Short mmCIF file of C-alpha atoms and ligand atoms in Angstrom, two decimals:
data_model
loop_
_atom_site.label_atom_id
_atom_site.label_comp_id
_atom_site.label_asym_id
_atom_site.label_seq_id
_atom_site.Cartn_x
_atom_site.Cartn_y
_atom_site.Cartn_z
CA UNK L 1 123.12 118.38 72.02
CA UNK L 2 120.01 118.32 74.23
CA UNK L 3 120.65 118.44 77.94
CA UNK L 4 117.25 118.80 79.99
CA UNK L 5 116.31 119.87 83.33
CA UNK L 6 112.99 118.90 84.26
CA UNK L 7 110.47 121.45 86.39
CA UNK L 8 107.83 120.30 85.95
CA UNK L 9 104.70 119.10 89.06
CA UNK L 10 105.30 115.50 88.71
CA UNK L 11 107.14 113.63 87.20
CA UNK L 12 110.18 115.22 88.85
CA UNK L 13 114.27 114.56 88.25
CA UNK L 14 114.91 111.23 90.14
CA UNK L 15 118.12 111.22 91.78
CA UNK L 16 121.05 109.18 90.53
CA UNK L 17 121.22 106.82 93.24
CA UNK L 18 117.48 105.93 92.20
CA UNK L 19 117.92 105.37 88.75
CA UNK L 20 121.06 103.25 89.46
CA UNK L 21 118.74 100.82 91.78
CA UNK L 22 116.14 100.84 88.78
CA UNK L 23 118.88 99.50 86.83
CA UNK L 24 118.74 96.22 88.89
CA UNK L 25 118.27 92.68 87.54
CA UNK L 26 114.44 91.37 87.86
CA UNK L 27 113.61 89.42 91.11
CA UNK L 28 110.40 87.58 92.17
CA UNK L 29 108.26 89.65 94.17
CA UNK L 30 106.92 86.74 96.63
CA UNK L 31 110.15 86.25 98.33
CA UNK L 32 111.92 87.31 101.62
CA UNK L 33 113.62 89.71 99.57
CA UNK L 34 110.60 91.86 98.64
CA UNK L 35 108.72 91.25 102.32
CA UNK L 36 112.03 93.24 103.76
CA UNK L 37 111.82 95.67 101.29
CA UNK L 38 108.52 96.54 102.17
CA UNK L 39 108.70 96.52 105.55
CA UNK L 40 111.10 98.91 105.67
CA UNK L 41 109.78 101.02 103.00
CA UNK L 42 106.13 101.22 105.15
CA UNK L 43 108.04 101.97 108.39
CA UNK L 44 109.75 104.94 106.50
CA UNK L 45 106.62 105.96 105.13
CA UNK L 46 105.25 106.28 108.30
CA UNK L 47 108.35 108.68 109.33
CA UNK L 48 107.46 110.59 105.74
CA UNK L 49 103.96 110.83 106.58
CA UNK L 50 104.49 111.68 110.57
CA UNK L 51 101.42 108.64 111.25
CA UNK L 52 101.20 105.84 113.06
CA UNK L 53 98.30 104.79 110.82
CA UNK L 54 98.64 102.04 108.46
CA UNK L 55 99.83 103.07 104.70
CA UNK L 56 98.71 100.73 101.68
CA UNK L 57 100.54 100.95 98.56
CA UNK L 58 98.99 101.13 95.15
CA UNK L 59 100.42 99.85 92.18
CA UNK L 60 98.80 102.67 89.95
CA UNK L 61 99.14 106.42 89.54
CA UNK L 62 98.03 108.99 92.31
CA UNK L 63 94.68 109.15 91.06
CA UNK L 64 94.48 105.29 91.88
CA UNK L 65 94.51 105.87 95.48
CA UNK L 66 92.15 108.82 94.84
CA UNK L 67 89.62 106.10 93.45
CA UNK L 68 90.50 104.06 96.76
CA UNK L 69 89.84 106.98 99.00
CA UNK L 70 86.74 106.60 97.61
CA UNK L 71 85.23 103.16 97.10
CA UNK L 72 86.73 101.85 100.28
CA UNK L 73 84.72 104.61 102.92
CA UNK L 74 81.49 105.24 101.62
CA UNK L 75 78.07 103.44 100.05
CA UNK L 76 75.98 104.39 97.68
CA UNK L 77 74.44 107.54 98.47
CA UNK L 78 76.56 108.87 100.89
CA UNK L 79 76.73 112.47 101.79
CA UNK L 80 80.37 114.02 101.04
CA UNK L 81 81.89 117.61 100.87
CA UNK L 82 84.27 118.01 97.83
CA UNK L 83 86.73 121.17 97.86
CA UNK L 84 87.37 122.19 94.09
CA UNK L 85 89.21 124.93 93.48
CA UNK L 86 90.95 123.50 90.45
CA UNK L 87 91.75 120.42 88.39
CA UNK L 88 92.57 117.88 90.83
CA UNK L 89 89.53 118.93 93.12
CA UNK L 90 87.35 118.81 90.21
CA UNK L 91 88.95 115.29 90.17
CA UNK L 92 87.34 114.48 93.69
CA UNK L 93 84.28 116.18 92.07
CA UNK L 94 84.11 114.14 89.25
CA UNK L 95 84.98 110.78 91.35
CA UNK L 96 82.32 111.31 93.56
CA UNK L 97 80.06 111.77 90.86
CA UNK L 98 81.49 108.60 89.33
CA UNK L 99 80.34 106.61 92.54
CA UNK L 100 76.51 108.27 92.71
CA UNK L 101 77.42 110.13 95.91
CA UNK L 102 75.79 113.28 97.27
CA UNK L 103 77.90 115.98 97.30
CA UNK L 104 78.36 119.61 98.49
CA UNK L 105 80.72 120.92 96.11
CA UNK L 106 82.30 123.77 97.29
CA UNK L 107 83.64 125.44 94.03
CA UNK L 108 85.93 128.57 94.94
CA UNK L 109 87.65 130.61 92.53
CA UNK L 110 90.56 129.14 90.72
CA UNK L 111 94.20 130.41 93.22
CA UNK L 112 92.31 130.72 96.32
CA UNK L 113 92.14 128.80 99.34
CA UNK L 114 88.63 127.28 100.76
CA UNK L 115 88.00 128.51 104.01
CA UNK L 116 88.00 126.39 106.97
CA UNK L 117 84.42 128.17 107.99
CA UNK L 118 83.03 127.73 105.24
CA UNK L 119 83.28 123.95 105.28
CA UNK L 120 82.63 124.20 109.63
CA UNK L 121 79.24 125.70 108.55
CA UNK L 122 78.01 123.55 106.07
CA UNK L 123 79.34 120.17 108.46
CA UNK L 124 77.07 121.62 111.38
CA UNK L 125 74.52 121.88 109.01
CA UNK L 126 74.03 117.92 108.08
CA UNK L 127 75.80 115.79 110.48
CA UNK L 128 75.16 112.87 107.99
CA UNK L 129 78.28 113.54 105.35
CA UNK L 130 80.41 111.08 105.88
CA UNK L 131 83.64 112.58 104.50
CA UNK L 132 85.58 115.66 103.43
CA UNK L 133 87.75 115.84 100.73
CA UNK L 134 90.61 118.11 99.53
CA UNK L 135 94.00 118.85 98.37
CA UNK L 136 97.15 120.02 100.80
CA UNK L 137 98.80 121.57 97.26
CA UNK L 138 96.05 122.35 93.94
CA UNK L 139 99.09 121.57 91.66
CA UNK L 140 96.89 122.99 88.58
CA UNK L 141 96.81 126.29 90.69
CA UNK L 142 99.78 126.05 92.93
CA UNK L 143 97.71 126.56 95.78
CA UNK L 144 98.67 125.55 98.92
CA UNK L 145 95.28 125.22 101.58
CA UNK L 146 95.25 125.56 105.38
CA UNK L 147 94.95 121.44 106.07
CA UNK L 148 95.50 121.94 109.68
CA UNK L 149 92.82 123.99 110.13
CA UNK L 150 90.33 121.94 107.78
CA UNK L 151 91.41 118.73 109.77
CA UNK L 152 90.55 120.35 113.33
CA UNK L 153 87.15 121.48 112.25
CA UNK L 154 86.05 117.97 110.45
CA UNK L 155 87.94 116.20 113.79
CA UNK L 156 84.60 117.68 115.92
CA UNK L 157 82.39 115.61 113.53
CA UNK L 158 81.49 112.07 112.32
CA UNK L 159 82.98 112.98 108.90
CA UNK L 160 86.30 111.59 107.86
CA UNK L 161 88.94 114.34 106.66
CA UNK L 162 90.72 113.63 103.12
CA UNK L 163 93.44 114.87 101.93
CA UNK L 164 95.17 114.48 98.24
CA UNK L 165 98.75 115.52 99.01
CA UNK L 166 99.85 113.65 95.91
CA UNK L 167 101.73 116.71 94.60
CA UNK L 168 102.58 118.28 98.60
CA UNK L 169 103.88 115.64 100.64
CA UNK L 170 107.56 116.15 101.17
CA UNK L 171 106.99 119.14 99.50
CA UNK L 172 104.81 121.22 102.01
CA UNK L 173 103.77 120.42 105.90
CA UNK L 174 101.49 117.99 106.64
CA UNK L 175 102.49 115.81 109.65
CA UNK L 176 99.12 113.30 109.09
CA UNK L 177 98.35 112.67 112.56
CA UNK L 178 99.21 115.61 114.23
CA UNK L 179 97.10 117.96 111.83
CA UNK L 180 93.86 115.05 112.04
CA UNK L 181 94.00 113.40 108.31
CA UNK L 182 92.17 110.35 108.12
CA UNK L 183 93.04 109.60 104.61
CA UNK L 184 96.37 110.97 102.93
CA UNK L 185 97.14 110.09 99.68
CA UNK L 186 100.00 110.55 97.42
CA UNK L 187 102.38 109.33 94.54
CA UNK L 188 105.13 108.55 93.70
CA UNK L 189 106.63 110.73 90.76
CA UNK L 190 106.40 114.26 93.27
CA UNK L 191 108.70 114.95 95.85
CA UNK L 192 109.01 111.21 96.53
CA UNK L 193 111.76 111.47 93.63
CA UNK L 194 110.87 107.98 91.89
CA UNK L 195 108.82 107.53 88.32
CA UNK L 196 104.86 107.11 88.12
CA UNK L 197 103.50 103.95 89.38
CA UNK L 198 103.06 103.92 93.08
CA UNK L 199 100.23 105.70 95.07
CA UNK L 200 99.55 105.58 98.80
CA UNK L 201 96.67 106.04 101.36
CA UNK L 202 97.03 106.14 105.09
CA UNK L 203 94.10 105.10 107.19
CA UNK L 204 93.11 105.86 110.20
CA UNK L 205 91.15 104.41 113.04
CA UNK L 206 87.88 106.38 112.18
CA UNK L 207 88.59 105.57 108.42
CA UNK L 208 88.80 101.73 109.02
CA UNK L 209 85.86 101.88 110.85
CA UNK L 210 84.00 103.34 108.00
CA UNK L 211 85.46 100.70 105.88
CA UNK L 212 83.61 98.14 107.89
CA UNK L 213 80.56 99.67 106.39
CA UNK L 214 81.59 101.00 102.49
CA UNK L 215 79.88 98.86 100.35
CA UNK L 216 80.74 100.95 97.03
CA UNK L 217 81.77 98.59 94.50
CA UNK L 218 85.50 97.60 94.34
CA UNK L 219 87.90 94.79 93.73
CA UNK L 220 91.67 95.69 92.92
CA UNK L 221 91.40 98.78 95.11
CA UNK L 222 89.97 96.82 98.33
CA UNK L 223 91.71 98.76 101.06
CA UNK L 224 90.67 95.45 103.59
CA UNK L 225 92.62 93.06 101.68
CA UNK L 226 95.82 95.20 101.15
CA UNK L 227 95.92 95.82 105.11
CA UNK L 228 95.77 91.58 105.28
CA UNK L 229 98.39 91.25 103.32
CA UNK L 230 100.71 94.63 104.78
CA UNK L 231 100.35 92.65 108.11
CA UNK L 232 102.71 89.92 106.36
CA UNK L 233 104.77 92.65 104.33
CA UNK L 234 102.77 92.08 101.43
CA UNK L 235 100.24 92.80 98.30
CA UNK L 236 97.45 91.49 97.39
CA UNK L 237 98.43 91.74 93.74
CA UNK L 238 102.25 92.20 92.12
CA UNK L 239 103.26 95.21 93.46
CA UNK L 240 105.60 97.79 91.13
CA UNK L 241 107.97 96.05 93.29
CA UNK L 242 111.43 97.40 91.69
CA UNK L 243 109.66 100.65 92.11
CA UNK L 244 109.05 100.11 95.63
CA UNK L 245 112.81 99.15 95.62
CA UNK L 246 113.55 102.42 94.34
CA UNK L 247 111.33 104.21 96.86
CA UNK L 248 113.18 102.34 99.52
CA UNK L 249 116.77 104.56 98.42
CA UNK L 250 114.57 107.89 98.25
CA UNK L 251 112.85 107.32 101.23
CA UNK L 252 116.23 107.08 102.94
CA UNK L 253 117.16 110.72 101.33
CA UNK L 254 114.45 111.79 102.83
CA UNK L 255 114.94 110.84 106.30
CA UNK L 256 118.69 111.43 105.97
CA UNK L 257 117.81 115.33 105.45
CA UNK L 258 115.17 114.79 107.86
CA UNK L 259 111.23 115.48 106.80
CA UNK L 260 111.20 118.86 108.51
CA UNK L 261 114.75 120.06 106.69
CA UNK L 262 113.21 118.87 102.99
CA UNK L 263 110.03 121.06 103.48
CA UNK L 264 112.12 123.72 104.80
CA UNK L 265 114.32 123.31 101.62
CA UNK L 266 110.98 123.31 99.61
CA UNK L 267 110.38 126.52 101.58
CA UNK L 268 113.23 127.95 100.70
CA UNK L 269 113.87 127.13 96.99
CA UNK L 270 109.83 128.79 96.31
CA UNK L 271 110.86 131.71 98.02
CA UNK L 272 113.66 132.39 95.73
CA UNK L 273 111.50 131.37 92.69
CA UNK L 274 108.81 134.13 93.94
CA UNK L 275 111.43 136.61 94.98
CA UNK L 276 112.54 136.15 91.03
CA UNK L 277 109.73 136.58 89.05
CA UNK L 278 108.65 139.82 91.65
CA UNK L 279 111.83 141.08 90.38
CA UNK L 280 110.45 140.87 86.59
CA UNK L 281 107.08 142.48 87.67
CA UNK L 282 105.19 138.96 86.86
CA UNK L 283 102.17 138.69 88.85
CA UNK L 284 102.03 134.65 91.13
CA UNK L 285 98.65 133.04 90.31
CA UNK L 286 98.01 131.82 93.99
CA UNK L 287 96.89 133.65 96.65
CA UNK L 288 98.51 131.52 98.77
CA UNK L 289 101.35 129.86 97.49
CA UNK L 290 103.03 126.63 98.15
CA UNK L 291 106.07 124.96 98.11
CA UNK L 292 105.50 122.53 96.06
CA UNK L 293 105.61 124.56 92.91
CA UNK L 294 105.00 128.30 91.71
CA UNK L 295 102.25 129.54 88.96
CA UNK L 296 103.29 132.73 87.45
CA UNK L 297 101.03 134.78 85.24
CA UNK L 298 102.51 136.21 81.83
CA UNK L 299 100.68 139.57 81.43
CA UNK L 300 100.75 140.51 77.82
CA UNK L 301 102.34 136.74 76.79
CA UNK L 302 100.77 133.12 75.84
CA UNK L 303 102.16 131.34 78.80
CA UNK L 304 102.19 128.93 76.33
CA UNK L 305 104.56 130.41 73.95
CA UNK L 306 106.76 130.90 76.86
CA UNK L 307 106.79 127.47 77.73
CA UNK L 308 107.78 126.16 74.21
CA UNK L 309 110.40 129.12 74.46
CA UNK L 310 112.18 127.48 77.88
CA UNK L 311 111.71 123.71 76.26
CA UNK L 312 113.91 124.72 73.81
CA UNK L 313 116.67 125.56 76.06
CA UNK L 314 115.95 122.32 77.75
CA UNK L 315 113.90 124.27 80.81
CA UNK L 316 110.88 121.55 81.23
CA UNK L 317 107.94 123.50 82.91
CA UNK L 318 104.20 123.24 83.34
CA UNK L 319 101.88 125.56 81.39
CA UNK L 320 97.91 126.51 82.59
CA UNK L 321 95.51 123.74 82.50
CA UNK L 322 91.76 124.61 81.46
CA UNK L 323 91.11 128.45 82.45
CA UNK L 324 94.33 129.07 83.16
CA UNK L 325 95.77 128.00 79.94
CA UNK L 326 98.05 129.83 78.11
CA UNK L 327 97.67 132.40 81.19
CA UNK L 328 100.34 130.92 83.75
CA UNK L 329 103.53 128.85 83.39
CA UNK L 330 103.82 126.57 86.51
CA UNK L 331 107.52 125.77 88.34
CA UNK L 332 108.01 123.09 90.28
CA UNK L 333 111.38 122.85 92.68
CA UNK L 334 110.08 119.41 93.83
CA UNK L 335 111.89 117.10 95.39
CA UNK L 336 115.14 116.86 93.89
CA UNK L 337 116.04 120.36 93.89
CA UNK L 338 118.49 123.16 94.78
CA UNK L 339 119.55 126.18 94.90
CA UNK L 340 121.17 125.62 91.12
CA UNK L 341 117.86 124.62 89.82
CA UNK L 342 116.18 128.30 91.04
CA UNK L 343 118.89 130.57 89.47
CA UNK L 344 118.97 127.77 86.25
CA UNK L 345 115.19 128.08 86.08
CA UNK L 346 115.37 132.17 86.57
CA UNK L 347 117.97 132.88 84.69
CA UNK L 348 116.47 130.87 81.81
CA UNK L 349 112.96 132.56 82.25
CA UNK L 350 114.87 135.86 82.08
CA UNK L 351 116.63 134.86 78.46
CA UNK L 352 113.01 133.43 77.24
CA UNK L 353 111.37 136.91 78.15
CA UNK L 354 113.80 138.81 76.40
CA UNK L 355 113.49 136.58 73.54
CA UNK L 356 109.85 137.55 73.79
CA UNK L 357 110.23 141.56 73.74
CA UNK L 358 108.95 141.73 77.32
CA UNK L 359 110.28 144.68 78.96
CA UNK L 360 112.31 144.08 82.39
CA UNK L 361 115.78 144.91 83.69
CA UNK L 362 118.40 142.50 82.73
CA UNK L 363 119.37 140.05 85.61
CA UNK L 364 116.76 141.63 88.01
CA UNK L 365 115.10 138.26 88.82
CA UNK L 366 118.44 136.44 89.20
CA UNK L 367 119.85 139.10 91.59
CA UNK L 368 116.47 138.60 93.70
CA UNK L 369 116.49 134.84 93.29
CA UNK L 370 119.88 134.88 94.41
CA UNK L 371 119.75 137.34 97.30
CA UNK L 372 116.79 135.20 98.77
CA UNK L 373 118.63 132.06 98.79
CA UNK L 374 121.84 134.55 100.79
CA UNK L 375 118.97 135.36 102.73
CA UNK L 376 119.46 138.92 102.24
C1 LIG Z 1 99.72 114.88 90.13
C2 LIG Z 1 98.52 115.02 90.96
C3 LIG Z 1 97.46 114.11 90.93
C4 LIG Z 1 97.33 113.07 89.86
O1 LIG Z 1 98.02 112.00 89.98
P1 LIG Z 1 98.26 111.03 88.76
O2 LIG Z 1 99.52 110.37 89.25
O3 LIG Z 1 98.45 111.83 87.52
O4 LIG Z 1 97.12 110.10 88.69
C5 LIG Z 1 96.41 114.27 91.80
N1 LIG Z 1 96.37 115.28 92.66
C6 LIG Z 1 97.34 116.20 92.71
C7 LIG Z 1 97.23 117.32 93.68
C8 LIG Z 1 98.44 116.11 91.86
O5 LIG Z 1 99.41 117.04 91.89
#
C-alpha cells in the first residue's frame, strides 16, 4: 500500500472539505449561482490579501497573472527593474525580455535577499522605470525578501511595486496595502489549499492608472476587461468556476483561523522544520528563510538521491532546481499543515539519512522539531 503525504511548494494537500466541493455536479457558470460565488470569493480575497484594491482572477497557472502583471502596465520599451535571485525571478527576467522591455536586472546570488538600497539607488538614478518587480518568497531558493521595505522605497517614486507572492501569500506577511504593493499576484495550488488553475493580481490606483497607458500586446489577459466584468461578479471568459467554488470553502478556512493566526502557524511549523535539520548538522540554503517552505543542503549527499529515498516512504518533497540541483531538498509546510506533518516530515528525513550512511544522532532532529513546536 502507498499512502502519500505531499511537501512539496505547490501543489499542496487540499483539505477534505475542498475536495468534497470539487466533487460537485457541473453547473453553468453565467448564472446567479456563480455571480454569488464570486462575489464572495473577491470580498474574501480582499480580507486574504489585507487590500481594498480590486483582485482579478485568472483562469491559468500563477505564471498567467505573472504575464498579466506584465502586458497590462507597460509599452514597448519601458524601463523596469527585475529582482532575480532565482528561478521565478529569472521568470520576471525572462518575461520582460519576452515583451522587449528595458530592464535593470538585479541578479544576486542564489539564497540571498536583494537589498532595499540597492534597488533605492538605482530608482533615483532614472526616474523613468516604470515598475519594480519581485518575489515576497523565491520558492526555488526558499528565500523570503524584505517586501515592506522594497514597497516603501518604490512608494517615493513614479514606479509601480510588484510583487509575485504566488508561493508566500498565506504563507508569509504581506498585508498588500499596508506594506505599498501595487500588483500582488498569486495562485492557487500554495497556501490557498485548492489544485492549479487559478491566479490572481490586485491592482491598485497607481497601477490602473498605468493601465490607461500599457499598450503591450494582450487579449485574454486584458486586466481592463476583467475589472468590467468583476463590477457585475463576473469573467470575461469561463472562469475555472468549480475551482473558484472550491476557493470559496478554503478561503473561509482561512479567515476562520484568521490571516494573521495562518502565517503565524506558517511561522511556527518552519521553525520546527529548521530547529530539525540544525539538530542533524544540515546546513538551510537561505539566508533568510521563509515560511513558506525550507531548502536544506545535503553536504556529502545528492539531494536528489535523498529525495527519491523519502518518495519511497511516501514523503513528497522538492529537490534543487538549476544550480542548486541535487544540492538542496526543499520542504514545504504550506497551507494545509501541522504540527504532525513537521515531526512526519523529520522523522522521515531522519530514517532516509540513515538509510544513506550519513552520520547523526538518532532522533536528534525529532527531539528539536518537537521541542520547538512545545516551545521549549
Ligand atoms: C509556484 C510559483 C510560481 C509559478 O507558478 P505556476 O503556477 O507554476 O505558473 C511563480 N512564482 C513563485 C514564487 C512560485 O512559487
Amino acid at each position: 500500500m502507498r499512502k502519500e503525504y505531499l511537501y512539496t511548494p505547490g501543489p499542496v494537500a487540499v483539505p477534505p472539505d475542498v475536495l468534497l466541493k470539487l466533487a460537485e455536479p457541473m453547473y453553468h457558470h453565467r448564472s446567479k449561482r456563480f455571480q454569488t460565488i464570486f462575489s464572495e470569493v473577491n470580498a474574501k480575497l480582499k480580507q486574504v490579501y489585507r487590500t481594498a484594491n480590486d483582485i482579478i482572477t485568472y483562469t491559468a497557472s500563477g505564471s498567467g497573472a505573472m504575464e498579466a502583471a506584465i502586458v497590462n502596465f507597460l509599452s514597448p520599451g519601458d524601463k523596469v527593474i527585475t529582482i532575480n535571485g532565482g528561478k521565478f525571478g529569472e521568470r520576471w527576467v525572462n518575461l520582460a525580455k519576452a515583451y522587449g522591455l528595458v530592464q535593470q536586472e538585479v541578479k544576486i546570488a542564489w539564497g540571498s535577499a536583494p537589498d532595499p538600497k540597492e534597488i533605492e539607488t538605482l530608482l533615483a538614478a532614472d526616474p523613468s522605470i516604470k515598475a519594480v518587480y519581485t518575489q515576497l518568497v523565491e520558492t526555488s531558493t526558499g528565500t523570503l525578501y524584505d517586501v515592506q521595505a522594497l514597497g516603501a522605497v518604490v512608494a517615493q517614486t513614479p514606479a509601480i511595486f510588484v510583487v509575485d507572492a504566488i508561493s508566500g501569500l498565506a504563507a508569509d506577511d504581506i498585508p498588500v496595502d499596508a506594506w505599498q504593493v501595487d500588483v500582488c499576484v498569486a495562485g492557487s495550488q500554495k497556501a490557498l489549499m485548492i489544485p492549479p488553475g487559478l491566479s490572481f493580481m490586485s491592482v491598485s490606483e497607481k497601477a490602473w492608472a498605468l493601465a490607461e497607458k500599457a499598450t503591450l500586446p494582450k487579449f485574454y489577459f486584458d486586466a481592463r476587461k476583467a475589472r468590467k466584468a468583476l463590477a457585475k461578479h463576473d469573467t470575461p471568459y469561463t472562469p475555472a468556476h468549480t475551482l473558484i467554488g472550491a476557493l470559496n470553502v478554503s478561503l473561509d478556512m482561512i479567515l476562520k483561523e484568521t490571516i494573521e493566526a495562518v502565517v503565524a502557524r506558517h511561522a511556527r511549523l518552519a521553525a520546527a522544520v529548521r530547529a530539525g535539520v540544525a539538530a542533524l548538522q544540515l546546513p538551510l540554503y537561505s539566508k533568510r528563510p521563509a515560511n513558506a517552505l525550507t531548502a536544506i543542503e545535503t553536504p556529502g549527499m545528492d539531494a536528489e538521491v535523498i529525495k527519491k529515498e523519502l518518495d519511497k516512504d511516501g514523503i513528497l518533497v522538492a529537490g534543487g532546481q538549476d544550480e542548486a540541483k541535487g544540492k538542496i531538498i526543499r520542504i514545504a509546510m504550506m497551507g494545509y499543515a501541522n504540527d504532525a506533518d513537521v515531526m512526519n516530515a523529520v522523522s522521515s528525513l531522519e530514517k532516509v539519512l540513515k538509510r544513506v550512511g550519513y552520520a547523526f544522532t538518532p532522533g536528534a532532529g525529532v527531539a528539536a522539531a518537537q521541542a520547538s513546536l512545545l516551545g521549549a
